[in-house]
mmCIF file of C-alpha atoms in Angstrom:
data_model
loop_
_atom_site.group_PDB
_atom_site.id
_atom_site.type_symbol
_atom_site.label_atom_id
_atom_site.label_comp_id
_atom_site.label_asym_id
_atom_site.label_seq_id
_atom_site.Cartn_x
_atom_site.Cartn_y
_atom_site.Cartn_z
ATOM 1 C CA TYR A 1 29.623 -13.134 -11.967
ATOM 2 C CA THR A 2 32.342 -14.579 -9.747
ATOM 3 C CA THR A 3 33.341 -18.186 -9.310
ATOM 4 C CA SER A 4 35.013 -20.378 -6.738
ATOM 5 C CA ALA A 5 37.505 -21.479 -9.446
ATOM 6 C CA ASP A 6 39.545 -18.314 -8.688
ATOM 7 C CA ASN A 7 38.373 -17.796 -5.096
ATOM 8 C CA PHE A 8 35.797 -15.250 -6.284
ATOM 9 C CA LYS A 9 38.598 -12.729 -7.003
ATOM 10 C CA GLN A 10 37.859 -11.961 -10.643
ATOM 11 C CA GLN A 11 34.662 -10.565 -12.130
ATOM 12 C CA HIS A 12 33.642 -12.601 -15.201
ATOM 13 C CA ILE A 13 31.394 -11.342 -17.969
ATOM 14 C CA ASP A 14 29.830 -13.582 -20.597
ATOM 15 C CA VAL A 15 28.099 -11.725 -23.397
ATOM 16 C CA SER A 16 25.076 -13.454 -24.875
ATOM 17 C CA LYS A 17 23.919 -12.040 -28.175
ATOM 18 C CA PHE A 18 20.451 -12.478 -29.636
ATOM 19 C CA ILE A 19 18.823 -11.176 -32.789
ATOM 20 C CA ILE A 20 15.205 -10.100 -32.931
ATOM 21 C CA ASN A 21 13.416 -12.126 -35.606
ATOM 22 C CA TYR A 22 9.964 -10.680 -35.036
ATOM 23 C CA PHE A 23 8.312 -8.038 -32.869
ATOM 24 C CA ASP A 24 4.823 -6.547 -33.160
ATOM 25 C CA GLY A 25 4.193 -5.279 -29.603
ATOM 26 C CA LYS A 26 2.286 -8.446 -28.712
ATOM 27 C CA LYS A 27 4.851 -11.100 -29.628
ATOM 28 C CA LEU A 28 8.659 -11.156 -29.629
ATOM 29 C CA THR A 29 10.804 -13.846 -31.281
ATOM 30 C CA ILE A 30 14.559 -13.889 -30.690
ATOM 31 C CA LYS A 31 17.342 -16.217 -31.812
ATOM 32 C CA ALA A 32 20.686 -16.902 -30.134
ATOM 33 C CA VAL A 33 23.608 -15.853 -32.343
ATOM 34 C CA ASN A 34 26.739 -16.631 -30.292
ATOM 35 C CA ASP A 35 27.958 -19.594 -28.244
ATOM 36 C CA ASN A 36 27.107 -18.023 -24.872
ATOM 37 C CA ALA A 37 23.548 -17.290 -26.000
ATOM 38 C CA ILE A 38 23.146 -20.823 -27.353
ATOM 39 C CA LYS A 39 24.444 -22.225 -24.049
ATOM 40 C CA LEU A 40 21.970 -20.020 -22.201
ATOM 41 C CA ALA A 41 18.846 -20.445 -24.344
ATOM 42 C CA GLY A 42 19.440 -23.213 -26.886
ATOM 43 C CA ARG A 43 19.246 -23.086 -30.675
ATOM 44 C CA PRO A 44 15.511 -22.877 -31.461
ATOM 45 C CA PRO A 45 14.128 -19.323 -31.541
ATOM 46 C CA LEU A 46 12.466 -18.194 -28.316
ATOM 47 C CA GLN A 47 8.978 -16.702 -28.415
ATOM 48 C CA PHE A 48 7.613 -14.338 -25.819
ATOM 49 C CA LYS A 49 4.101 -12.987 -25.486
ATOM 50 C CA ASN A 50 3.347 -9.598 -24.009
ATOM 51 C CA TYR A 51 1.330 -10.446 -20.911
ATOM 52 C CA LYS A 52 -0.407 -7.055 -21.131
ATOM 53 C CA ALA A 53 -1.878 -8.189 -24.456
ATOM 54 C CA SER A 54 -3.442 -11.266 -22.819
ATOM 55 C CA PHE A 55 -7.028 -10.234 -22.389
ATOM 56 C CA ASP A 56 -9.952 -12.432 -23.439
ATOM 57 C CA ASN A 57 -13.248 -10.536 -23.580
ATOM 58 C CA GLY A 58 -15.004 -13.840 -24.325
ATOM 59 C CA ILE A 59 -14.545 -15.058 -20.741
ATOM 60 C CA LYS A 60 -17.879 -14.877 -18.922
ATOM 61 C CA PHE A 61 -18.588 -16.988 -15.847
ATOM 62 C CA SER A 62 -21.831 -18.132 -14.310
ATOM 63 C CA LYS A 63 -20.375 -19.422 -11.019
ATOM 64 C CA LEU A 64 -16.951 -19.500 -9.435
ATOM 65 C CA ARG A 65 -15.929 -21.668 -6.473
ATOM 66 C CA PHE A 66 -12.667 -21.041 -4.647
ATOM 67 C CA LEU A 67 -11.178 -22.968 -1.764
ATOM 68 C CA SER A 68 -8.023 -21.964 0.064
ATOM 69 C CA SER A 69 -6.378 -24.070 2.747
ATOM 70 C CA THR A 70 -4.169 -22.981 5.607
ATOM 71 C CA CYS A 71 -0.368 -23.116 5.540
ATOM 72 C CA TYR A 72 2.289 -23.222 8.274
ATOM 73 C CA GLY A 73 1.719 -19.486 8.774
ATOM 74 C CA ASN A 74 -1.538 -17.555 8.863
ATOM 75 C CA CYS A 75 -2.997 -18.268 5.408
ATOM 76 C CA PRO A 76 -6.790 -17.969 5.632
ATOM 77 C CA GLN A 77 -8.962 -21.032 5.152
ATOM 78 C CA LEU A 78 -11.734 -19.951 2.792
ATOM 79 C CA LEU A 79 -14.609 -21.393 0.828
ATOM 80 C CA ILE A 80 -16.013 -18.785 -1.563
ATOM 81 C CA ASN A 81 -18.845 -19.032 -4.085
ATOM 82 C CA ILE A 82 -19.487 -16.136 -6.454
ATOM 83 C CA TRP A 83 -22.223 -15.940 -9.073
ATOM 84 C CA ALA A 84 -22.151 -13.755 -12.208
ATOM 85 C CA ASP A 85 -24.555 -11.224 -10.658
ATOM 86 C CA GLY A 86 -22.076 -10.667 -7.793
ATOM 87 C CA THR A 87 -23.844 -12.799 -5.189
ATOM 88 C CA TYR A 88 -21.104 -13.803 -2.741
ATOM 89 C CA ARG A 89 -21.050 -16.600 -0.163
ATOM 90 C CA LEU A 90 -18.158 -17.065 2.247
ATOM 91 C CA LYS A 91 -17.360 -19.759 4.738
ATOM 92 C CA GLY A 92 -14.373 -18.485 6.687
ATOM 93 C CA GLY A 93 -12.265 -20.914 8.663
ATOM 94 C CA GLU A 94 -8.949 -20.680 10.442
ATOM 95 C CA PHE A 95 -7.094 -17.335 10.041
ATOM 96 C CA ALA A 96 -10.122 -15.701 8.372
ATOM 97 C CA ASP A 97 -10.783 -13.471 11.393
ATOM 98 C CA PRO A 98 -13.038 -11.645 11.899
ATOM 99 C CA TYR A 99 -14.977 -13.524 9.216
ATOM 100 C CA LYS A 100 -15.051 -17.032 10.649
ATOM 101 C CA GLY A 101 -18.343 -18.704 9.849
ATOM 102 C CA ASP A 102 -20.907 -18.361 7.082
ATOM 103 C CA TYR A 103 -21.553 -15.046 5.365
ATOM 104 C CA ALA A 104 -23.617 -13.933 2.384
ATOM 105 C CA GLY A 105 -23.518 -10.699 0.482
ATOM 106 C CA LYS A 106 -23.037 -9.132 -2.883
ATOM 107 C CA LEU A 107 -19.906 -7.764 -4.528
ATOM 108 C CA THR A 108 -19.993 -4.084 -5.377
ATOM 109 C CA ASN A 109 -19.927 -3.183 -9.074
ATOM 110 C CA GLN A 110 -16.267 -2.227 -8.679
ATOM 111 C CA GLN A 111 -15.420 -5.577 -7.036
ATOM 112 C CA LEU A 112 -17.320 -7.510 -9.716
ATOM 113 C CA ASP A 113 -15.519 -5.511 -12.423
ATOM 114 C CA SER A 114 -12.186 -6.366 -10.768
ATOM 115 C CA LEU A 115 -13.077 -10.063 -10.647
ATOM 116 C CA ASN A 116 -14.072 -10.051 -14.316
ATOM 117 C CA TYR A 117 -10.862 -8.177 -15.174
ATOM 118 C CA TRP A 118 -8.726 -10.855 -13.483
ATOM 119 C CA LEU A 119 -10.710 -13.663 -15.122
ATOM 120 C CA LYS A 120 -10.196 -12.113 -18.579
ATOM 121 C CA ARG A 121 -6.491 -11.483 -17.859
ATOM 122 C CA SER A 122 -5.747 -15.011 -16.526
ATOM 123 C CA GLU A 123 -5.415 -16.884 -19.843
ATOM 124 C CA LEU A 124 -7.958 -19.421 -18.598
ATOM 125 C CA LYS A 125 -8.277 -21.173 -21.970
ATOM 126 C CA LYS A 126 -4.656 -22.314 -21.591
ATOM 127 C CA MET A 127 -5.352 -23.782 -18.161
ATOM 128 C CA TYR A 128 -7.448 -26.793 -19.234
ATOM 129 C CA ASP A 129 -4.355 -28.989 -19.700
ATOM 130 C CA TRP A 130 -2.144 -27.218 -17.154
ATOM 131 C CA LYS A 131 -0.473 -29.403 -14.544
ATOM 132 C CA GLN A 132 1.532 -28.122 -11.615
ATOM 133 C CA GLY A 133 5.190 -29.114 -11.955
ATOM 134 C CA SER A 134 6.428 -29.212 -8.379
ATOM 135 C CA GLN A 135 4.938 -29.006 -4.927
ATOM 136 C CA VAL A 136 5.662 -26.115 -2.581
ATOM 137 C CA THR A 137 6.030 -27.280 1.016
ATOM 138 C CA ASP A 138 4.704 -24.298 2.959
ATOM 139 C CA ALA A 139 1.939 -22.912 0.785
ATOM 140 C CA PRO A 140 -1.839 -23.118 0.904
ATOM 141 C CA ASN A 141 -3.634 -25.320 -1.577
ATOM 142 C CA TYR A 142 -6.015 -23.534 -3.901
ATOM 143 C CA TYR A 143 -8.962 -25.129 -5.624
ATOM 144 C CA LEU A 144 -10.636 -23.120 -8.362
ATOM 145 C CA ASP A 145 -13.755 -24.267 -10.159
ATOM 146 C CA ILE A 146 -15.302 -22.004 -12.817
ATOM 147 C CA ASP A 147 -18.569 -22.627 -14.646
ATOM 148 C CA PHE A 148 -18.679 -20.535 -17.781
ATOM 149 C CA GLU A 149 -21.759 -18.695 -19.012
ATOM 150 C CA ASN A 150 -22.565 -21.135 -21.815
ATOM 151 C CA ASN A 151 -23.003 -23.943 -19.203
ATOM 152 C CA LYS A 152 -20.945 -26.266 -21.406
ATOM 153 C CA ASP A 153 -17.450 -25.376 -20.283
ATOM 154 C CA LYS A 154 -16.040 -25.856 -16.825
ATOM 155 C CA LEU A 155 -12.489 -25.333 -15.613
ATOM 156 C CA THR A 156 -11.155 -26.966 -12.463
ATOM 157 C CA LEU A 157 -7.661 -26.335 -11.096
ATOM 158 C CA THR A 158 -5.867 -27.433 -7.967
ATOM 159 C CA THR A 159 -2.516 -25.875 -7.123
ATOM 160 C CA ASN A 160 -0.329 -24.573 -4.342
ATOM 161 C CA ASP A 161 1.894 -22.694 -6.795
ATOM 162 C CA PRO A 162 -0.355 -20.883 -9.312
ATOM 163 C CA PRO A 163 1.150 -19.961 -12.675
ATOM 164 C CA PHE A 164 1.930 -16.274 -13.188
ATOM 165 C CA SER A 165 -1.169 -15.756 -15.311
ATOM 166 C CA LEU A 166 -3.401 -16.763 -12.364
ATOM 167 C CA SER A 167 -1.554 -14.925 -9.590
ATOM 168 C CA GLY A 168 -3.691 -11.759 -9.799
ATOM 169 C CA LEU A 169 -6.929 -13.752 -9.732
ATOM 170 C CA VAL A 170 -5.804 -15.862 -6.754
ATOM 171 C CA THR A 171 -4.673 -12.749 -4.846
ATOM 172 C CA PHE A 172 -8.021 -11.063 -5.538
ATOM 173 C CA LEU A 173 -9.952 -14.107 -4.287
ATOM 174 C CA VAL A 174 -7.809 -14.594 -1.163
ATOM 175 C CA GLU A 175 -8.213 -10.907 -0.261
ATOM 176 C CA SER A 176 -11.899 -10.674 -1.222
ATOM 177 C CA PHE A 177 -13.267 -11.785 2.137
ATOM 178 C CA LYS A 178 -11.781 -8.726 3.830
#
């Protein structure tokens, strides 16, 4: 990096050293071992989870509701209801051309498989207590309401900055009307 302290003339390199405490392909634990690493990451060991290993086959939905608002650009305004059998209802609003209005249909097997893939990949069980940290000024608001197959559990989220684990699901739903 360079710094204004020397008018950006000198290239500075700070080496941060970590030691791997644990790794099994699904989880990685590292610990800072020099002052630069401690300054960067702190003293407690850091744990990382392999996102590719996040897949919950126990996730089965009975109904999903998704609402997307407009933004300062051309974000589509959508109200989508999807049932477990693939029945699909769309109410397209602003920027949902050519699908403005009410539509009904059924997802193909491939589309339904994709939806179920994203639901199982989204770490939904961690989302019950999730709260959005900060607001994004120019972003659509998303409302996601999922009834699970056992009819006892329900997950409701509102966000305009979805966590990484939900980004694939939100992208799928926003693009699904096309």
